mmCIF file of C-alpha atoms in Angstrom:
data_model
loop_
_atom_site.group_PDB
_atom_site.id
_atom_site.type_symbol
_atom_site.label_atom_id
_atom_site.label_comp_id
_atom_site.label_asym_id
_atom_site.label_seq_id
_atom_site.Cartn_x
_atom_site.Cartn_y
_atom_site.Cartn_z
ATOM 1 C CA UNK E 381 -59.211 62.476 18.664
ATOM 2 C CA UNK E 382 -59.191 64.235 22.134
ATOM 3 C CA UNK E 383 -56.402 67.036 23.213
ATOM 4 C CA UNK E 384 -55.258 67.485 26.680
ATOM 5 C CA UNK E 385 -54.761 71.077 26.533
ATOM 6 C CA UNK E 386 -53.089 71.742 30.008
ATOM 7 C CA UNK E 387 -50.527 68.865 31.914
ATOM 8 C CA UNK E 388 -47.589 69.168 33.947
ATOM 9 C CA UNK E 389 -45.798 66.030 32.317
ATOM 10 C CA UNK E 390 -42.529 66.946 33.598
ATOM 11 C CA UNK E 391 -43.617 67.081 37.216
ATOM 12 C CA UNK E 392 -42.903 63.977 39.556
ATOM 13 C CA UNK E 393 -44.381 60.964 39.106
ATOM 14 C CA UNK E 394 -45.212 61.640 35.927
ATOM 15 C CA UNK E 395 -41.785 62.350 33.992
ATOM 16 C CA UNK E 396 -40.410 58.905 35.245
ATOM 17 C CA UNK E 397 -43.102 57.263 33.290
ATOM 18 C CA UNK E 398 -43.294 59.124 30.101
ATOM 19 C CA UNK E 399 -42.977 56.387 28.012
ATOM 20 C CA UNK E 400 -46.353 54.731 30.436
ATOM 21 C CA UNK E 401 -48.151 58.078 29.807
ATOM 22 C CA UNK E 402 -47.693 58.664 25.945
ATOM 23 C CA UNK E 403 -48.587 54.773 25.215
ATOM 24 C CA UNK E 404 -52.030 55.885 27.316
ATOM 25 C CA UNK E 405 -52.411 58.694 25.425
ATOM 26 C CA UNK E 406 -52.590 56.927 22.533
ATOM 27 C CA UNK E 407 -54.491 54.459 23.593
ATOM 28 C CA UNK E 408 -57.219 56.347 24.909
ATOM 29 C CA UNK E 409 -57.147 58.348 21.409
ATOM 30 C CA UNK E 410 -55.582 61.682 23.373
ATOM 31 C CA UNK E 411 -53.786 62.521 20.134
ATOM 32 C CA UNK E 412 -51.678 66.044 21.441
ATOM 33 C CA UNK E 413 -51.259 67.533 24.934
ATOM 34 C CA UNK E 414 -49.746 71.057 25.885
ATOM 35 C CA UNK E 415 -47.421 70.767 28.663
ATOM 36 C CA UNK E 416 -47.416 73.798 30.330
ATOM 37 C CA UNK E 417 -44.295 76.131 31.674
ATOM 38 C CA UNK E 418 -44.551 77.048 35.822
ATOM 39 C CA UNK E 419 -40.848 78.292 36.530
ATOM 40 C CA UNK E 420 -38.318 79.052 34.609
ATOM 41 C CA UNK E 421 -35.717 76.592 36.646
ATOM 42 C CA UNK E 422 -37.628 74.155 34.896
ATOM 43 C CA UNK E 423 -38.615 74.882 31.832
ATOM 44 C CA UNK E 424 -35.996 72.804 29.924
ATOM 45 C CA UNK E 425 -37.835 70.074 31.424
ATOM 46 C CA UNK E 426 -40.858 71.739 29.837
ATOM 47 C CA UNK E 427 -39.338 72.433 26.204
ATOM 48 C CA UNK E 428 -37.379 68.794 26.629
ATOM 49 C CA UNK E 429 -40.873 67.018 26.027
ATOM 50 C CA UNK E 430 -42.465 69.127 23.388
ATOM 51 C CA UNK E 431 -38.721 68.188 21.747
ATOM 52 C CA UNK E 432 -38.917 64.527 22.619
ATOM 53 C CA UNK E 433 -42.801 63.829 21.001
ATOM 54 C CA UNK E 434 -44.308 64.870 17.974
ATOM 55 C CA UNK E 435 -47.833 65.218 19.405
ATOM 56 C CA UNK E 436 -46.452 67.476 22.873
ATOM 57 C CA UNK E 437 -46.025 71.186 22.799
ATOM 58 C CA UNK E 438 -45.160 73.299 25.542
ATOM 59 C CA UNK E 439 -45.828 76.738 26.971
ATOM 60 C CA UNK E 440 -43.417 79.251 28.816
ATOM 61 C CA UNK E 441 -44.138 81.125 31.903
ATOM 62 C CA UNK E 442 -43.764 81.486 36.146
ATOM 63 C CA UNK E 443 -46.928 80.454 37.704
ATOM 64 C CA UNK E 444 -48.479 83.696 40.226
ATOM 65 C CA UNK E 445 -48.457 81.356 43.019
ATOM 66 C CA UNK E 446 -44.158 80.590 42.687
ATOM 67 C CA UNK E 447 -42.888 83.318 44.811
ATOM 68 C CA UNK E 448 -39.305 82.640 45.650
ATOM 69 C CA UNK E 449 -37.925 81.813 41.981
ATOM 70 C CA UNK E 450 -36.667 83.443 38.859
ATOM 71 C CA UNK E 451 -38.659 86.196 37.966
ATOM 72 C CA UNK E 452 -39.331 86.478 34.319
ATOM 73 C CA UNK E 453 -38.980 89.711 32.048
ATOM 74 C CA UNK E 454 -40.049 90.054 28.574
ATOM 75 C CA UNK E 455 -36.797 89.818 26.611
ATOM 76 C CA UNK E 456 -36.598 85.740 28.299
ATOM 77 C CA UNK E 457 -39.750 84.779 27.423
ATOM 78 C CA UNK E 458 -39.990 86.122 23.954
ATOM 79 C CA UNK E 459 -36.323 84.421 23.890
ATOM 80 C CA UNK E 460 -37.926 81.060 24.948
ATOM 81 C CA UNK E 461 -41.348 81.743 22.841
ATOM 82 C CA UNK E 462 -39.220 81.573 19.796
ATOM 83 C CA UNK E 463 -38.692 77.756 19.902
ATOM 84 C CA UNK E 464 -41.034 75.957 16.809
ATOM 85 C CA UNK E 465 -42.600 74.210 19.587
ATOM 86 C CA UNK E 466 -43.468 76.715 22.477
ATOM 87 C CA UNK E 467 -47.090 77.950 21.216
ATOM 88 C CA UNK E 468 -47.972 80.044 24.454
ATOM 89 C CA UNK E 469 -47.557 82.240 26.908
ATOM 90 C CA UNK E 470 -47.919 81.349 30.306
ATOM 91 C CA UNK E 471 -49.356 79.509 33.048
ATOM 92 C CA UNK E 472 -49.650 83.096 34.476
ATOM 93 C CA UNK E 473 -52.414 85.087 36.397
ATOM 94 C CA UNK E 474 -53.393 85.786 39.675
ATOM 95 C CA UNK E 475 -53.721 83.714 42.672
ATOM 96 C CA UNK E 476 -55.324 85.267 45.994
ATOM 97 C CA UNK E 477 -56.438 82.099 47.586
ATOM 98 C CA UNK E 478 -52.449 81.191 48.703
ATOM 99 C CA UNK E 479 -51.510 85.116 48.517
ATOM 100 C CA UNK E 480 -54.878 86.730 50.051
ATOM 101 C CA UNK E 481 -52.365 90.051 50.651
ATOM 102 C CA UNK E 482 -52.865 90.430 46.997
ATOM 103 C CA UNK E 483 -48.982 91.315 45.730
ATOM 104 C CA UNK E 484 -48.192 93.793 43.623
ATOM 105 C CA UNK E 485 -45.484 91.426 42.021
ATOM 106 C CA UNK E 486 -47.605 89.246 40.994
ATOM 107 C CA UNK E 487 -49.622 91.886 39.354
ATOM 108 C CA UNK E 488 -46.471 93.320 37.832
ATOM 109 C CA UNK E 489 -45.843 89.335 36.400
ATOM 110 C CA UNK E 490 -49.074 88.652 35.066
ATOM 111 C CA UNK E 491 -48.729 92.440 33.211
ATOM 112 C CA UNK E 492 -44.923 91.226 32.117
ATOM 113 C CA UNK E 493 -46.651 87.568 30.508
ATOM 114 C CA UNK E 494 -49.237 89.994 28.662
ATOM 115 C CA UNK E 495 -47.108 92.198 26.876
ATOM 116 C CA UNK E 496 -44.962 89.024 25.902
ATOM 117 C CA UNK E 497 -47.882 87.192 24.667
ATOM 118 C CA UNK E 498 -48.754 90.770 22.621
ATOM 119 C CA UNK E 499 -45.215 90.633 21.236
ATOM 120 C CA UNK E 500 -44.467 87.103 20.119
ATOM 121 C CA UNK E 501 -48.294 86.887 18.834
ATOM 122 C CA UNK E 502 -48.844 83.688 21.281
ATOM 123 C CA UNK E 503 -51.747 82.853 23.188
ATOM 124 C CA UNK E 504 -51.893 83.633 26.585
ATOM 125 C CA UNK E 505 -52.483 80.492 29.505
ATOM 126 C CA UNK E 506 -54.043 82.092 32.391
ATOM 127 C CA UNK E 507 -54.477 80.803 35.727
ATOM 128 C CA UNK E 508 -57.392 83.107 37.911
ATOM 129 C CA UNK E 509 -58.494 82.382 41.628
ATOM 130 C CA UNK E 510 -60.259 84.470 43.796
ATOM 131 C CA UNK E 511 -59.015 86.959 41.516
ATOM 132 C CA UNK E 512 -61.193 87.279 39.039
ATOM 133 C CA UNK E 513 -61.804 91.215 39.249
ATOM 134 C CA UNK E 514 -58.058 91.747 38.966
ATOM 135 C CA UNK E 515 -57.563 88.955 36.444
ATOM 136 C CA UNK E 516 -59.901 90.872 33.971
ATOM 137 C CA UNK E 517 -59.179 94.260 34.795
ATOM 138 C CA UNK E 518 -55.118 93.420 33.996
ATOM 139 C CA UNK E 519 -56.669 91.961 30.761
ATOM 140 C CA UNK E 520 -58.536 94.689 29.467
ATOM 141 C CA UNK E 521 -55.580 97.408 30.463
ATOM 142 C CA UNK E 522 -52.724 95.626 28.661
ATOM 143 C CA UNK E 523 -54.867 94.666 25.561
ATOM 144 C CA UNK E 524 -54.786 90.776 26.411
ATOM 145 C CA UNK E 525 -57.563 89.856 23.715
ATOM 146 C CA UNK E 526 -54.750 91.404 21.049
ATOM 147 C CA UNK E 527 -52.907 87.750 21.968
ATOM 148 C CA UNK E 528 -56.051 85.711 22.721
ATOM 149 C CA UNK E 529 -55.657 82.752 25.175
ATOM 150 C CA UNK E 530 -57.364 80.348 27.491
ATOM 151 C CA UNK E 531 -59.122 80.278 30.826
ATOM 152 C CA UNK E 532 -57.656 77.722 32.232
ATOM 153 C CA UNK E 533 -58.936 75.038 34.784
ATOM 154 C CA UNK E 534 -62.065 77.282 34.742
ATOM 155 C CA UNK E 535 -63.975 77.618 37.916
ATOM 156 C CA UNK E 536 -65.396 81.255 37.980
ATOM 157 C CA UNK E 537 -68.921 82.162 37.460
ATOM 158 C CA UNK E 538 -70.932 82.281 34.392
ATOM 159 C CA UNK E 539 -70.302 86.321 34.022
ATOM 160 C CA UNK E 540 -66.679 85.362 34.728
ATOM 161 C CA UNK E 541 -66.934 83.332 31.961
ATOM 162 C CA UNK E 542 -68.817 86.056 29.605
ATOM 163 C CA UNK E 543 -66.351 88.746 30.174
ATOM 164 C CA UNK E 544 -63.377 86.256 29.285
ATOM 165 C CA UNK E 545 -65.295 85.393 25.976
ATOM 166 C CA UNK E 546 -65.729 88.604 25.182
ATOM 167 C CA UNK E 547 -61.903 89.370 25.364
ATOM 168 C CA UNK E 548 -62.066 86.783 22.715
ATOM 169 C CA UNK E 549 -61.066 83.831 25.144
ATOM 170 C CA UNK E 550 -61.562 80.077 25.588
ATOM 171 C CA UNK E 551 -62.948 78.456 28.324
ATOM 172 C CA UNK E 552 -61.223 75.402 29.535
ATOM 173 C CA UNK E 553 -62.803 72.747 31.776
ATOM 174 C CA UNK E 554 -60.596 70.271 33.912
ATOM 175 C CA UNK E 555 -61.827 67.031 36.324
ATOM 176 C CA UNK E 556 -63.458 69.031 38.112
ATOM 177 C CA UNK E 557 -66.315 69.473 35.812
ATOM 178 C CA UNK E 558 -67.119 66.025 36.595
ATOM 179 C CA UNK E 559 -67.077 66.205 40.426
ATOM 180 C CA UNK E 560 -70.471 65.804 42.067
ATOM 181 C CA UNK E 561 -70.120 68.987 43.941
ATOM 182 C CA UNK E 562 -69.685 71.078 41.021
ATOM 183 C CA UNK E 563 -73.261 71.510 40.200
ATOM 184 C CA UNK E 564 -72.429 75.541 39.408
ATOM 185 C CA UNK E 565 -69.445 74.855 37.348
ATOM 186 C CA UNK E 566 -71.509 72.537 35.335
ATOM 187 C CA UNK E 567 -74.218 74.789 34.692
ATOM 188 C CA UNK E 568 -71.585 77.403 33.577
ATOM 189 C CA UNK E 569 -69.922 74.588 31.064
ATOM 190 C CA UNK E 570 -73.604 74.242 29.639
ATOM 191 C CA UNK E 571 -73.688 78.173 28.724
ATOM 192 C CA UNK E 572 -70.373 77.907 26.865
ATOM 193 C CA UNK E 573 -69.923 77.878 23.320
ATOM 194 C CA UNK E 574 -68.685 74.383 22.259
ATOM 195 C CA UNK E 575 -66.690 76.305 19.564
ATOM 196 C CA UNK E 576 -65.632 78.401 22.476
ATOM 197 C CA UNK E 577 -64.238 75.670 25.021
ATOM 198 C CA UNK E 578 -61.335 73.129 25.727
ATOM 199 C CA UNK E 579 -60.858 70.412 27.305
ATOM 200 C CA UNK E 580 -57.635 69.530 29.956
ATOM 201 C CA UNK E 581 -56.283 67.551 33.085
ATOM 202 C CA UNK E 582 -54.187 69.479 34.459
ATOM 203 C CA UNK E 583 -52.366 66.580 35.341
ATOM 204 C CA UNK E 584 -50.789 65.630 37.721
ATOM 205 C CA UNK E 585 -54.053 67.472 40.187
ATOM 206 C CA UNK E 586 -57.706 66.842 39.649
ATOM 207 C CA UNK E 587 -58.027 63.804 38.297
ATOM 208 C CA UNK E 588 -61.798 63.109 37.078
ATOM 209 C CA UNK E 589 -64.430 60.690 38.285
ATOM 210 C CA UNK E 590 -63.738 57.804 38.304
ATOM 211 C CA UNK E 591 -60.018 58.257 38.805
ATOM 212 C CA UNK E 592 -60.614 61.189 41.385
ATOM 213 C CA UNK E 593 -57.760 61.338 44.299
ATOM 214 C CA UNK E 594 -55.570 59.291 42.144
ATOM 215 C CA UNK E 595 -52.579 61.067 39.618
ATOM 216 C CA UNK E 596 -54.235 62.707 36.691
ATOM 217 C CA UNK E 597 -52.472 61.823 33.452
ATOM 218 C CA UNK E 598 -53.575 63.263 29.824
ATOM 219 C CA UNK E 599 -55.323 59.646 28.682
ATOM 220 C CA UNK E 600 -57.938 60.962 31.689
ATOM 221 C CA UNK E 601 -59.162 64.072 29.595
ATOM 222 C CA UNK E 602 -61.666 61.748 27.759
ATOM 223 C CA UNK E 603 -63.686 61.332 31.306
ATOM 224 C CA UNK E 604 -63.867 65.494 30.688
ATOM 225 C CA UNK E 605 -65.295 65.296 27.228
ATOM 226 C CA UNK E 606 -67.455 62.673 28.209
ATOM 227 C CA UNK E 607 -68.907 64.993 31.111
ATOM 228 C CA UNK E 608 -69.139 68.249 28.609
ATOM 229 C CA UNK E 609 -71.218 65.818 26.307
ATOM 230 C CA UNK E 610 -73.101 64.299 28.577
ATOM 231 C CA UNK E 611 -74.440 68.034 29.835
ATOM 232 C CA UNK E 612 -74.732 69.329 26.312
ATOM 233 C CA UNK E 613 -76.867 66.361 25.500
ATOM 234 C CA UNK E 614 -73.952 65.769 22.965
ATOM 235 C CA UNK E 615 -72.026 62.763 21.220
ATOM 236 C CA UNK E 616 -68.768 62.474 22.381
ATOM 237 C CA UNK E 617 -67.490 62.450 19.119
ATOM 238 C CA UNK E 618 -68.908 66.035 18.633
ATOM 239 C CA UNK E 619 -67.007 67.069 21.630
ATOM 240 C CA UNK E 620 -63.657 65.825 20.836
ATOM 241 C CA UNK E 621 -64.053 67.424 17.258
ATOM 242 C CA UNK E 622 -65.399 70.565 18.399
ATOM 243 C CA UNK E 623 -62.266 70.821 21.510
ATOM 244 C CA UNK E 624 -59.463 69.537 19.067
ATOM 245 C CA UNK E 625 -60.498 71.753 16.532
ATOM 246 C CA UNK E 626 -60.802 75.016 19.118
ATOM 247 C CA UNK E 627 -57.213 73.339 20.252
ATOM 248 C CA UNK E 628 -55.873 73.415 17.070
ATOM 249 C CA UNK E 629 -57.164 77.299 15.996
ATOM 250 C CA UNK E 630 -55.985 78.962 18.909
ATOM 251 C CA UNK E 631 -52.337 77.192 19.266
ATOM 252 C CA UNK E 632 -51.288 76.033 15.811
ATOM 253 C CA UNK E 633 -53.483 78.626 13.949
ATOM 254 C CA UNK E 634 -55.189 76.303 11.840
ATOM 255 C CA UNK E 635 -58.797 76.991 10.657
#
């Protein structure tokens, strides 16, 4: 079984075919998929599906790159976190590439998801681009590793990837991994851990090769795996154990 660890199910052109997407889930053995909170004006949508399907969860949070919408605080997202199937904290981070004046509010956000994910003892989903500096530094000062969490969409460098690790991290590799262009993220995907790394789609963005500039959709996550084992020198089947395992540990806190 595979696990899509990071979607956006209940953005357009995918929520109008949720029945089409679940039924390709299955088929492609994608057995779970974490569908993953970007604004709070939406994030009924969010919970809706997680509520809907046995094999969806969801995540709370306000993405660093939404600027103009609700701004969370603690108390509302350890009020949404306490749903049975909300298991993290997030997509939050920083984002310089679409804010290069580097805001402090999106500092002050990314510090706000932290002590939630402390709090609620969730998992923290964290989005990092040309950021990385910040992104770490904010970790170590508000005791991130205490909640534990995922890179995710990972396209830093390999001592990027080290210092996340060391915070006690995952490492989570989307499409991209298998884009011929990527020749630095691969290498960094052959220094992680299996036991340290997941596997996602990010749909509806970045759909792999062979589906690349088409919509991404969880059933796609297998072209990932297949990547990550073909750079390992690993089965496939040793992948999808290792990343639904890792899945399963960090978000449903099963050994």
């Amino acid at each position: 079984m595979f696990v899509d660890s990071h979607c956006h199910l209940d953005f357009p052109g995918l929520l109008e075919r949720e029945d089409e997407i679940l039924a390709a889930m299955a088929a492609a053995d994608v057995g779970r998929a974490m569908c993953i909170g970007v604004k709070l004006e939406d994030i009924d949508r969010v919970i809706g599906l997680a509520e809907r399907h046995d094999n969806l969860f969801a995540t709370v949070g306000v993405h660093p790159d939404n600027a103009d919408v609700e701004e969370p605080d603690e108390a509302r997202l350890l009020a949404l976190a306490d749903h049975p199937k909300v298991l993290g904290i997030g997509e939050t981070g920083l984002d310089y590439y679409w804010h290069k004046d580097a805001p402090e509010w999106q500092r002050a956000r990314f510090r706000t998801h932290i002590r939630a994910a402390r709090a609620c003892a969730k998992p923290l989903v964290i989005h990092t681009r040309n950021a990385a500096e910040d992104t770490l530094r904010l970790m170590r000062e508000e005791g991130a590793g205490e909640a534990g969490g995922v890179m995710h969409c990972f396209t830093e460098t390999r001592e990027v990837a080290e210092a996340a690790l060391e915070l006690g991290f995952y490492i989570s590799f989307s499409g991209i991994v298998t884009f011929r262009n990527a020749k630095a993220l691969k290498e960094v995907a052959c220094a992680v851990p299996l036991e340290r790394m997941l596997i996602e789609t990010d749909s509806p963005y970045l759909a792999p090769v062979p589906y690349r500039g088409k919509t991404n959709q969880p059933a796609y996550v297998v072209h990932v795996a297949e990547e990550i084992a073909r750079l390992k020198d690993l089965a496939l089947d040793q992948v999808a154990a290792a990343t639904t395992r890792n899945f399963n540990r960090l978000f449903l806190k099963e050994d």
